Amino acid sequence: MARKTDIPPSYYGEPRKFDPTFRGPIQDRGCTDVVCCVLFVVVILGYIALGTVAWIHGDPRKVVYPTDSHGQFCGQQGTPNEKKAILFYFNILQCASPAVLINLQCPTTQLCVSKCPDRFATYLDMQYNYRYNKSYWDYYKQFCKPGFDNPRKSIAQVLRDEDCPSMIVPSRPFLQRCFPDFITRNGTLTVANKTNFKDGLGNLRSVIDLRHAANGITSLLDAKEVGMKIFEDYANSWYWILIGLVITMLVSLVFILLLRFTAGVLLWLVIFGVIAVVGYGIWHCYWEFSTLKGKRHLDSDVTISDIGFQTDFRVYLQLSQTWLVFMISLSVMEAVILIILFFLRRRVRIAIALLKEGSRAIGYIMSTLFYPILTFVLLAICIAYWAVTAVFLASSGDPVYKVMSTQDKCMYSNITCNPEAFSQTNVTKVCPGSQCTFAFYGGESLYHRYILVLQLCNLLVFLWLVNFTIALGQCTLAGAFASYYWALQKPQDIPPCPVLSSFSRAVRFHTGSLAFGSLILAIVQTFRVVLEYLDHRLKGAHNTFARFLICCLKCCFWCLEHFIKFMNRNAYIMIAIYGKNFCTSAKDAFYLLMRNVVRVAVLDKVTDFLLFLGKVLISGSVGVLAFFVFTRKIPVIQEEVPSLNYYWLPLLTVIFGSYLIAHGFFNVYAMCVDTLFLCFCEDLERNDGSPLKPFYMSPQLHKILRREKSSKLYTTS
């Protein structure tokens, strides 16, 4: 009796029948998923409108420059504050108020100055010394409101009208703001070697009060400090980053060309290399285990459960049980690899043959290697437009002014006001000394109330456009490589300009289908972003069930995203070949893959592993070179490399960018292999190798297929 080793075809549809007229990608096709195409165009027009509205209402200067109490930017060119780039707080002690966290503004008068104070002084001391030396006022008045020049005005009136600060303390600029210059001496916090100071109101205060006040606002500016340093590093090192990315592009191109001649050898070297590395790991673990046991040291007999969790993981390496666990784990891994290779050795040969066939296909259609440049340009446009729109949305809003009073019980305190009509109100009569000062940027209009919703829309459309760009590239490459496979005489029967022809078919007929698949993926990715945001907000919460639920949802959506990516990729291949709509193509691809599920598993993992090693090799090599460059360890260019705040940031940028560039080139190779595999499966179902139904596969694939079929005869009884 014959032993059934395959899933019945009826489970996943019937195999395609022979069609003598089929010669690869169908030329006579119609538009698919028209409704989604129209929706996609409408959304793009709406996205352009959103960017225009954000550009009208937004002002990125609000993020870059500090703002004084009148809404003026400090240091802005062409304004009275052009040479006053630093923000000074009249009474920084008030920055410890909870209003800092509510309004993101310190509830005291803020003034743009050219430099920070460098000494302790009070307005009363200035008035006393002014009678003997006019220079005291000349120094103090630069921290008063512009135009105020009456040092004899009483302290009560000055503080009421907030013409000058009651005190100044030695400060230094920090993120374009004056903060007390704290120095710790022998464990004691000091400012200018003093632990106490006069607040100008007759009180002696501790510098610890200054520290609390400074912490109230610096905690809000830490992120901006890092951001400014990062921006500075990128501004100084962009040239070197660009050089590193160009080197990566050239190395990736050479690697792909060499892979055409060394695919089989390289794959077997990788396989045996992994076996050898794991085998060495088993031997090393056994040697460590035997050494610790041979010493008969008391600590070596301690188990992992005895010491519990330790932050210093080197403690575990002193335990013989640790090395025993490592040895058993590696042994199981080695056994699994050997068993898989033994039982699937013929499938691995098919994978190698497909890799070689992919190398030949790329060799005949070299223009496919340059298509990722178009994808990169389109992705760069999408990312730039999204980032600019997000910044303009974040900086949207008009100046909002609020009443600030020196009296704690003022009924009008913190109420929105109009600075032009403020003098005509009775607020100053009810609350003497009150002022209508700038608080923050915002608004109460419909547009301002839905800024968060607009940001989410910006994110969703951005992900949709990015996924559509990737889908367009996948469909274009799939059509080009399919035209290679279904050419009976290679390369004579390959149509001219296969990449351009495939690109035009994808754009003209299948924009709706590509947009449909991209939208599904974009929605899932948006949910993942929202879940990450919720998880970040719940980190400080003690609701264990909510944290557990969020974690489960994140895991489910991660799996769903990767499954959709896999299905979309194969659906785009079927669209490129047969020209059907997205749902039908996805169904046909799924059934075809399930009818060849063993081949899919082996081919997908083997090729992914090989290409992943290539990406790591290229990005790692360029990363090592970038490390020596940015740490200035290459004498020839040592003087030309700029000094950076965080050298690891441009380094990570080069490594990540190199990986993306290598991924772009290797993605062409992976797309080629996936397309050839689906065509290979279709070829097996359509044809039988007879003169009437000849195979379109290469002789190498045909030879391995015959061996596979012959071996199956021995598995029957």
XYZ file of C-alpha atoms in Angstrom:
717
model
C 0.000 0.000 0.000
C 1.268 3.467 -0.843
C 1.966 5.701 2.126
C 0.365 9.142 1.757
C 2.912 11.826 2.469
C 1.180 14.875 0.945
C -1.907 16.844 1.899
C -4.806 16.132 -0.484
C -5.033 18.935 -3.064
C -8.751 19.460 -2.353
C -7.842 20.866 1.041
C -6.151 23.856 -0.575
C -7.700 24.002 -4.046
C -6.954 22.046 -7.189
C -3.602 22.417 -9.007
C -3.678 24.466 -12.208
C -4.158 22.581 -15.456
C -1.888 22.812 -18.476
C -2.435 25.925 -20.609
C -0.473 25.885 -23.888
C -0.989 29.641 -24.320
C 0.534 30.603 -20.978
C 3.935 32.261 -21.407
C 4.543 34.079 -18.145
C 3.065 37.401 -16.925
C -0.244 38.004 -18.687
C -0.144 41.090 -20.897
C -3.874 41.420 -21.586
C -5.220 42.421 -18.177
C -7.645 44.935 -16.653
C -7.705 47.272 -13.659
C -8.182 45.601 -10.264
C -9.635 46.887 -6.959
C -10.747 50.170 -8.546
C -12.628 51.332 -5.432
C -9.503 51.078 -3.311
C -7.545 52.902 -6.012
C -9.995 55.826 -5.914
C -9.875 55.854 -2.105
C -6.086 55.857 -2.209
C -5.993 58.881 -4.526
C -8.521 60.748 -2.349
C -6.473 60.023 0.779
C -3.299 61.311 -0.899
C -5.095 64.547 -1.813
C -6.354 64.805 1.773
C -2.840 64.198 3.051
C -1.565 67.064 0.920
C -4.346 69.253 2.351
C -3.393 68.203 5.897
C 0.229 69.131 5.285
C -0.844 72.498 3.857
C -3.039 73.287 6.876
C -0.262 72.224 9.258
C 2.207 74.407 7.372
C -0.137 77.398 7.672
C -0.765 77.006 11.404
C 2.570 75.533 12.532
C 5.814 77.278 13.312
C 8.890 75.102 14.027
C 10.607 78.105 15.641
C 8.478 77.385 18.705
C 10.440 74.172 19.145
C 13.872 75.671 18.430
C 13.815 79.058 20.211
C 12.828 79.836 23.824
C 10.008 82.363 24.188
C 9.753 85.332 26.570
C 6.641 86.516 28.423
C 5.419 88.466 25.397
C 5.685 85.581 22.931
C 8.899 86.871 21.357
C 11.532 84.353 20.247
C 14.965 84.738 21.858
C 17.799 84.962 19.347
C 15.600 85.170 16.267
C 17.174 87.029 13.372
C 15.644 90.377 12.415
C 13.994 91.039 15.800
C 14.988 93.176 18.838
C 16.003 89.902 20.521
C 18.472 89.005 17.776
C 21.471 89.352 20.105
C 19.573 88.084 23.146
C 19.491 84.315 22.687
C 19.170 83.279 26.359
C 15.988 83.198 28.447
C 16.183 84.663 31.977
C 13.647 83.947 34.761
C 12.858 86.870 37.096
C 12.157 84.602 40.056
C 13.349 81.080 39.386
C 12.116 79.996 42.815
C 8.602 80.059 41.382
C 9.625 77.396 38.850
C 9.105 74.808 41.583
C 5.365 75.483 41.281
C 3.076 72.721 39.947
C 2.120 75.172 37.192
C 5.383 74.210 35.468
C 4.030 70.716 34.867
C 0.545 71.942 33.970
C 1.375 74.720 31.508
C 4.983 73.770 30.642
C 5.837 77.365 31.599
C 7.429 78.828 34.715
C 4.877 81.267 36.330
C 7.241 84.237 36.455
C 8.268 86.983 34.083
C 10.673 85.683 31.441
C 13.081 87.949 29.579
C 15.523 87.464 26.709
C 19.075 88.459 27.686
C 22.483 88.345 26.041
C 24.211 86.672 28.993
C 23.381 85.160 32.365
C 24.168 86.791 35.753
C 27.581 85.954 37.189
C 27.083 87.177 40.801
C 24.635 87.311 43.690
C 22.738 90.606 43.938
C 19.368 91.986 45.057
C 17.457 95.043 43.933
C 17.750 96.530 47.440
C 21.524 96.075 47.487
C 21.723 97.667 44.039
C 19.754 100.701 45.196
C 22.044 101.107 48.218
C 25.277 100.809 46.185
C 23.903 102.940 43.334
C 24.339 106.055 45.435
C 28.105 105.494 45.462
C 28.725 103.692 42.175
C 26.532 103.980 39.060
C 27.999 100.786 37.581
C 25.850 98.654 39.892
C 22.735 99.803 38.056
C 24.366 99.458 34.643
C 24.944 95.782 35.357
C 21.602 95.098 37.062
C 19.367 96.808 34.471
C 20.311 94.346 31.713
C 18.119 91.855 33.574
C 15.200 94.293 33.794
C 12.474 94.955 31.249
C 13.689 96.857 28.162
C 13.198 100.597 28.567
C 13.086 100.595 32.375
C 15.685 103.071 33.685
C 14.535 104.227 37.121
C 16.792 102.698 39.794
C 15.183 104.926 42.440
C 11.738 103.381 42.042
C 10.645 101.716 45.268
C 11.071 97.993 45.601
C 7.363 97.502 46.250
C 6.411 99.216 42.977
C 9.140 97.424 41.013
C 7.965 94.019 42.197
C 4.332 94.962 41.662
C 4.959 95.998 38.056
C 7.637 93.289 37.608
C 10.068 95.784 36.142
C 13.117 94.026 37.595
C 13.841 90.801 39.444
C 14.119 90.987 43.220
C 17.392 89.054 43.010
C 19.857 87.561 40.595
C 22.046 84.520 41.186
C 25.184 83.271 39.428
C 23.932 81.259 36.463
C 25.101 79.596 33.311
C 23.258 79.012 30.006
C 21.679 75.597 29.716
C 19.505 74.900 26.680
C 19.441 78.654 26.051
C 18.108 79.287 29.563
C 19.783 80.707 32.662
C 20.034 78.194 35.493
C 21.943 78.495 38.795
C 25.568 77.420 38.515
C 25.554 74.549 41.005
C 28.863 73.137 42.261
C 29.242 70.348 44.815
C 32.160 70.882 47.201
C 32.976 68.171 49.731
C 29.484 66.791 49.378
C 27.812 70.178 49.905
C 25.748 71.863 47.193
C 26.891 75.439 46.588
C 26.399 78.328 44.166
C 29.455 80.598 43.868
C 30.865 78.956 47.038
C 27.756 79.922 49.010
C 25.134 77.722 50.593
C 22.713 80.552 51.428
C 21.580 83.715 49.665
C 19.176 86.652 50.098
C 15.983 86.547 48.025
C 15.564 90.354 47.932
C 12.491 90.181 50.153
C 14.332 90.128 53.455
C 14.612 86.335 53.658
C 17.675 84.107 53.770
C 17.211 81.122 51.479
C 19.188 77.915 50.940
C 20.649 76.969 47.571
C 18.694 73.723 47.930
C 15.575 75.807 47.221
C 17.213 76.871 43.960
C 17.939 73.250 43.184
C 14.312 72.241 43.655
C 13.172 75.130 41.483
C 15.670 74.302 38.732
C 14.684 70.634 38.795
C 11.081 71.634 38.241
C 11.881 72.957 34.781
C 15.053 71.075 33.776
C 13.136 67.810 34.000
C 11.036 69.112 31.121
C 14.102 70.132 29.098
C 16.271 67.019 29.383
C 14.830 65.585 26.193
C 15.454 68.824 24.345
C 19.069 68.914 25.565
C 19.709 65.471 24.135
C 17.865 66.410 20.969
C 19.968 69.528 20.423
C 23.215 67.595 20.940
C 22.024 64.912 18.557
C 21.169 67.561 15.973
C 24.626 69.096 16.421
C 26.341 65.727 15.969
C 24.378 65.007 12.808
C 25.159 68.488 11.456
C 28.894 67.886 11.979
C 29.085 64.284 10.803
C 26.538 64.007 7.966
C 29.323 64.009 5.368
C 31.048 61.001 6.941
C 27.738 59.204 7.397
C 27.014 59.687 3.701
C 30.440 58.276 2.779
C 29.760 55.192 4.894
C 26.399 54.613 3.209
C 27.930 54.972 -0.267
C 30.591 52.395 0.667
C 27.804 50.078 1.810
C 26.027 50.477 -1.517
C 29.152 49.552 -3.473
C 29.990 46.579 -1.228
C 26.413 45.279 -1.455
C 26.498 45.458 -5.236
C 29.804 43.556 -5.404
C 28.533 40.956 -2.914
C 25.406 40.299 -4.987
C 27.505 39.877 -8.135
C 29.876 37.451 -6.389
C 26.932 35.533 -4.984
C 26.026 34.583 -8.543
C 29.141 32.401 -8.763
C 29.421 31.229 -5.134
C 25.803 30.707 -3.999
C 26.051 26.918 -3.617
C 29.503 26.878 -2.021
C 28.639 29.751 0.306
C 25.436 28.106 1.503
C 27.146 24.811 2.326
C 29.948 26.701 4.057
C 27.355 28.485 6.175
C 25.607 25.226 7.060
C 28.785 23.405 8.048
C 30.060 26.550 9.734
C 26.987 26.642 11.983
C 27.416 22.950 12.782
C 31.085 23.520 13.621
C 30.385 26.581 15.785
C 27.652 24.794 17.750
C 29.920 21.753 18.112
C 32.701 23.933 19.490
C 30.194 25.461 21.913
C 29.270 21.982 23.177
C 32.939 21.112 23.693
C 33.670 24.403 25.477
C 30.687 23.967 27.810
C 31.801 20.424 28.615
C 35.340 21.676 29.308
C 34.082 24.410 31.669
C 31.738 21.939 33.383
C 34.548 19.388 33.880
C 36.950 22.068 35.128
C 34.541 23.324 37.794
C 33.696 19.780 38.840
C 37.376 18.807 38.944
C 38.239 21.678 41.283
C 35.596 20.442 43.703
C 35.145 24.006 44.823
C 32.262 24.563 47.169
C 30.820 27.301 44.985
C 30.706 25.012 41.958
C 28.138 22.757 43.633
C 25.754 25.626 44.262
C 22.691 25.488 42.003
C 21.064 28.342 40.128
C 17.970 28.153 42.321
C 20.151 28.579 45.419
C 21.484 32.005 44.440
C 18.305 33.267 42.771
C 18.359 36.294 40.480
C 21.622 38.263 40.338
C 22.255 41.486 38.406
C 25.885 40.464 37.877
C 25.561 37.607 35.398
C 29.204 36.641 35.856
C 28.134 34.944 39.075
C 26.274 32.291 37.063
C 29.397 31.482 35.049
C 31.053 30.210 38.244
C 28.402 27.488 38.588
C 28.861 24.062 36.988
C 25.094 23.767 36.582
C 25.088 26.799 34.273
C 27.523 25.155 31.859
C 25.574 21.904 32.048
C 22.412 23.746 30.961
C 24.330 25.443 28.114
C 25.792 22.117 26.998
C 22.405 20.354 26.955
C 20.782 23.248 25.063
C 23.503 23.327 22.417
C 23.418 19.536 22.092
C 19.681 19.628 21.430
C 20.218 22.397 18.880
C 22.977 20.419 17.145
C 20.833 17.292 17.043
C 17.885 19.187 15.567
C 20.091 20.721 12.855
C 21.594 17.358 11.910
C 18.197 15.623 11.838
C 16.705 18.370 9.668
C 19.655 18.219 7.270
C 19.445 14.428 7.069
C 15.735 14.192 6.320
C 15.490 17.378 4.228
C 18.801 17.146 2.399
C 17.059 16.958 -0.993
C 14.927 19.999 -0.147
C 18.081 21.890 0.736
C 19.445 21.033 -2.718
C 16.346 22.567 -4.275
C 16.935 25.696 -2.198
C 20.540 25.878 -3.396
C 19.442 25.366 -6.992
C 16.887 28.178 -6.631
C 19.562 30.450 -5.164
C 21.789 29.737 -8.151
C 18.848 30.284 -10.490
C 18.148 33.593 -8.753
C 21.750 34.653 -9.298
C 21.444 33.862 -13.007
C 18.155 35.770 -13.238
C 19.703 38.861 -11.641
C 22.666 38.478 -13.967
C 20.363 38.608 -17.006
C 18.227 41.460 -15.595
C 20.864 43.683 -13.956
C 18.505 46.672 -13.889
C 16.691 45.039 -10.951
C 19.688 45.850 -8.734
C 19.132 49.559 -9.308
C 15.388 49.552 -8.683
C 15.901 49.853 -4.873
C 17.268 53.346 -5.563
C 13.805 54.393 -6.761
C 12.243 52.744 -3.713
C 14.726 54.555 -1.466
C 13.908 57.939 -3.056
C 10.161 57.384 -2.681
C 10.568 56.258 0.929
C 12.764 59.286 1.668
C 10.038 61.576 0.291
C 7.390 59.853 2.422
C 9.504 60.029 5.585
C 10.455 63.673 5.001
C 6.847 64.714 4.344
C 5.615 62.830 7.428
C 8.322 64.314 9.675
C 7.747 67.884 8.471
C 3.978 67.515 8.837
C 4.364 66.061 12.336
C 6.626 68.944 13.415
C 4.277 71.585 12.010
C 1.293 69.890 13.657
C 3.142 69.742 16.979
C 4.031 73.437 16.728
C 0.556 74.533 15.636
C -1.215 77.087 17.757
C -1.487 80.754 18.530
C 0.087 82.528 21.518
C -2.101 82.059 24.589
C -1.841 84.757 27.289
C -2.902 84.249 30.891
C -3.231 86.435 33.966
C -0.258 86.122 36.331
C -0.628 87.726 39.706
C 1.713 88.165 42.641
C -1.248 87.588 44.972
C -2.030 83.986 45.824
C -5.775 84.594 46.224
C -6.384 86.484 42.980
C -9.630 85.233 41.463
C -8.437 85.988 37.916
C -5.150 84.120 38.225
C -4.349 81.756 35.323
C -7.356 82.945 33.284
C -6.908 83.533 29.549
C -6.573 87.220 28.695
C -6.038 89.602 25.785
C -2.852 91.693 26.203
C -4.169 94.514 24.024
C -7.387 95.006 26.026
C -6.006 93.958 29.407
C -5.474 97.524 30.619
C -9.173 98.293 30.080
C -10.353 95.480 32.368
C -10.797 95.647 36.138
C -8.314 92.819 36.748
C -5.530 95.219 37.729
C -7.869 96.886 40.211
C -8.996 93.663 41.857
C -5.507 92.111 41.717
C -2.875 94.898 41.798
C 0.322 93.960 39.991
C -1.378 91.425 37.713
C -0.090 91.095 34.169
C -1.296 89.477 30.972
C 1.748 87.459 29.951
C 2.467 84.767 27.392
C 1.784 81.248 28.714
C 2.046 78.757 25.833
C 1.029 78.020 22.258
C -2.348 76.461 21.712
C -5.922 77.319 20.892
C -9.536 76.418 21.438
C -10.557 76.108 17.776
C -11.783 72.853 16.228
C -8.405 72.409 14.542
C -6.457 72.711 17.791
C -8.768 70.364 19.694
C -8.137 67.577 17.169
C -4.352 67.887 16.851
C -3.878 64.391 18.333
C -6.373 62.894 15.865
C -4.580 64.625 12.997
C -1.258 63.214 14.215
C -2.758 59.708 14.172
C -4.074 60.311 10.647
C -0.622 61.541 9.668
C 0.883 58.324 11.030
C -1.685 56.047 9.345
C -1.320 57.633 5.904
C 2.463 57.644 6.281
C 2.486 53.895 6.985
C 0.076 53.351 4.082
C 2.345 55.219 1.664
C 5.472 53.429 2.916
C 3.863 50.008 2.558
C 2.503 50.957 -0.881
C 5.993 51.985 -2.013
C 7.403 48.657 -0.830
C 4.497 46.770 -2.446
C 5.070 48.560 -5.749
C 8.717 47.482 -5.681
C 7.830 43.889 -4.860
C 5.227 43.656 -7.627
C 7.586 45.258 -10.143
C 10.465 42.903 -9.346
C 8.152 39.887 -9.265
C 6.900 40.678 -12.773
C 10.442 41.075 -14.085
C 11.709 37.804 -12.586
C 8.571 35.926 -13.636
C 9.233 36.995 -17.233
C 12.680 35.418 -16.865
C 11.401 32.112 -15.472
C 8.666 31.634 -18.076
C 11.088 32.254 -20.944
C 11.577 28.827 -22.521
C 14.901 29.773 -24.117
C 16.950 31.879 -21.710
C 17.950 34.614 -22.290
C 16.655 34.802 -25.879
C 12.960 34.699 -24.908
C 13.231 37.279 -22.089
C 11.160 40.317 -23.171
C 12.950 43.656 -23.560
C 12.960 46.095 -20.606
C 11.287 43.635 -18.185
C 11.577 45.975 -15.171
C 10.035 48.953 -16.962
C 7.251 46.802 -18.414
C 6.462 45.277 -15.043
C 6.497 48.708 -13.356
C 4.090 50.158 -15.922
C 1.702 47.189 -15.529
C 1.726 47.521 -11.740
C 1.014 51.250 -11.783
C -1.511 51.192 -14.624
C -3.587 48.150 -13.652
C -2.896 47.242 -10.018
C -2.544 50.449 -7.982
C -5.811 49.573 -6.223
C -4.684 46.040 -5.352
C -1.343 47.240 -4.009
C -3.108 49.974 -2.019
C -5.553 47.394 -0.623
C -2.829 45.138 0.742
C -0.837 48.121 2.006
C -3.857 49.526 3.846
C -4.451 46.273 5.732
C -0.829 46.214 6.847
C -0.827 49.941 7.738
C -3.888 49.533 9.985
C -2.232 46.674 11.880
C 0.993 48.683 12.257
C -0.953 51.691 13.542
C -2.560 49.515 16.198
C 0.903 48.305 17.169
C 2.123 51.896 17.571
C -0.889 52.721 19.757
C -0.270 49.621 21.874
C 3.381 50.607 22.319
C 2.250 54.062 23.454
C -0.240 52.577 25.933
C 2.393 50.175 27.229
C 4.766 53.094 27.767
C 2.096 55.026 29.664
C 1.238 52.016 31.844
C 4.810 51.251 32.878
C 4.396 53.182 36.103
C 0.947 51.759 36.812
C 0.272 48.926 39.244
C -2.553 47.373 37.215
C -1.035 43.978 36.470
C -3.993 42.766 34.421
C -3.846 45.796 32.112
C -0.108 45.309 31.577
C -0.658 41.604 30.860
C -3.472 42.365 28.396
C -1.362 44.951 26.573
C 1.533 42.478 26.372
C -0.710 39.780 24.886
C -2.168 42.207 22.354
C 1.313 43.342 21.332
C 2.350 39.731 20.760
C -0.788 38.951 18.732
C -0.464 42.028 16.534
C 3.240 41.305 15.993
C 2.386 37.834 14.712
C -0.483 39.227 12.631
C 1.754 41.864 11.043
C 4.400 39.334 10.006
C 1.763 36.939 8.624
C 0.180 39.747 6.576
C 3.613 40.769 5.266
C 4.251 37.188 4.166
C 0.862 36.850 2.489
C 1.058 40.274 0.838
C 4.455 39.478 -0.618
C 3.213 36.301 -2.276
C -0.059 37.937 -3.321
C 1.891 40.653 -5.146
C 3.824 37.941 -6.996
C 0.562 36.356 -8.172
C -0.787 39.790 -9.161
C 2.338 40.412 -11.236
C 1.930 37.061 -13.019
C -1.843 36.673 -13.503
C -3.172 40.233 -13.055
C -6.042 39.294 -10.692
C -7.348 41.324 -7.750
C -5.733 41.260 -4.323
C -8.081 38.837 -2.553
C -8.031 36.280 -5.367
C -4.253 36.519 -5.692
C -3.780 36.136 -1.944
C -6.044 33.064 -1.929
C -4.251 31.474 -4.892
C -0.841 32.157 -3.368
C -1.910 30.707 -0.010
C -3.279 27.518 -1.573
C -0.218 27.092 -3.768
C 2.114 27.508 -0.788
C 0.115 25.107 1.378
C 0.266 22.467 -1.368
C 4.059 22.801 -1.120
C 4.325 23.545 2.586
C 7.520 21.532 3.213
C 9.350 23.194 0.346
C 8.149 26.593 1.598
C 9.474 26.015 5.122
C 12.907 24.852 3.985
C 13.362 27.396 1.210
C 12.162 30.350 3.276
C 14.408 29.633 6.252
C 17.497 28.622 4.296
C 17.457 31.615 1.960
C 16.517 34.049 4.754
C 19.395 32.798 6.881
C 21.917 33.105 4.069
C 20.791 36.601 3.091
C 20.660 37.665 6.736
C 24.288 36.630 7.162
C 25.145 38.727 4.109
C 23.403 41.773 5.596
C 25.147 41.308 8.938
C 28.508 40.839 7.227
C 28.197 44.066 5.231
C 26.682 46.268 7.943
C 29.087 44.890 10.553
C 32.140 45.513 8.380
C 31.109 49.072 7.577
C 30.223 49.570 11.249
C 33.733 48.564 12.347
C 35.208 51.003 9.833
C 32.860 53.750 11.056
C 33.870 53.042 14.663
C 37.529 53.690 13.889
C 36.579 56.827 11.952
C 34.308 58.448 14.560
C 36.640 57.557 17.447
C 39.435 59.223 15.451
C 41.701 56.175 15.530
C 42.744 56.409 11.876
C 45.800 58.725 11.806
C 45.397 59.702 8.143
C 41.996 61.363 8.655
C 42.181 62.009 12.397
C 42.257 65.800 12.086
C 39.395 65.939 9.576
C 36.894 63.951 11.657
C 34.818 66.299 13.903
C 34.667 65.930 17.675
C 31.214 64.645 18.657
C 29.093 64.651 21.818
C 27.845 61.107 21.213
C 30.099 59.355 18.688
C 27.988 56.215 18.986
C 24.962 57.980 17.508
C 26.441 58.553 14.014
C 27.990 55.095 14.360
C 24.593 53.479 14.961
C 23.182 55.570 12.131
C 25.821 54.201 9.761
C 25.251 50.619 10.948
C 21.466 50.895 10.735
C 21.627 52.726 7.404
C 24.088 50.151 6.067
C 21.771 47.354 7.102
C 18.843 49.074 5.364
C 20.849 49.591 2.174
C 22.083 45.990 2.237
C 18.508 44.929 2.928
C 17.399 46.864 -0.151
C 19.879 45.027 -2.389
C 19.346 41.633 -0.780
C 15.605 42.169 -0.898
C 15.957 42.067 -4.681
C 17.649 38.689 -4.326
C 15.018 37.444 -1.870
C 12.195 38.654 -4.103
C 13.824 36.867 -7.007
C 14.021 33.582 -5.102
C 10.417 33.872 -3.843
C 9.136 34.626 -7.341
C 11.101 31.778 -8.883
C 9.831 29.441 -6.175
C 6.169 30.228 -6.864
C 6.824 29.896 -10.590
C 8.631 26.622 -9.862
C 5.584 25.294 -7.988
C 3.273 26.477 -10.780
C 5.560 24.823 -13.324
C 5.348 21.495 -11.497
C 1.539 21.635 -11.438
C 1.095 22.833 -15.041
C 3.690 20.681 -16.810
C 5.136 17.178 -16.614
C 8.379 17.572 -18.606
C 7.058 15.873 -21.729
C 7.586 17.401 -25.193
C 3.992 18.663 -25.134
C 4.252 20.008 -21.587
C 7.909 20.980 -21.120
C 9.240 22.345 -17.870
C 10.339 25.994 -17.875
C 12.771 25.427 -15.013
C 16.511 25.287 -15.557
C 18.248 21.940 -16.237
C 19.802 22.045 -12.761
C 16.400 22.329 -11.077
C 15.019 19.668 -13.383
C 17.878 17.309 -12.510
C 17.320 17.720 -8.756
C 13.562 17.303 -9.248
C 14.092 13.964 -10.992
C 16.210 12.791 -8.075
C 13.470 13.859 -5.678
C 10.806 11.997 -7.644
C 12.998 8.893 -7.871
C 13.551 8.896 -4.115
C 9.802 9.087 -3.513
C 9.359 5.760 -5.301
C 11.295 4.114 -2.480
C 9.026 5.615 0.190
C 6.020 3.656 -1.084
C 5.241 0.075 -0.198
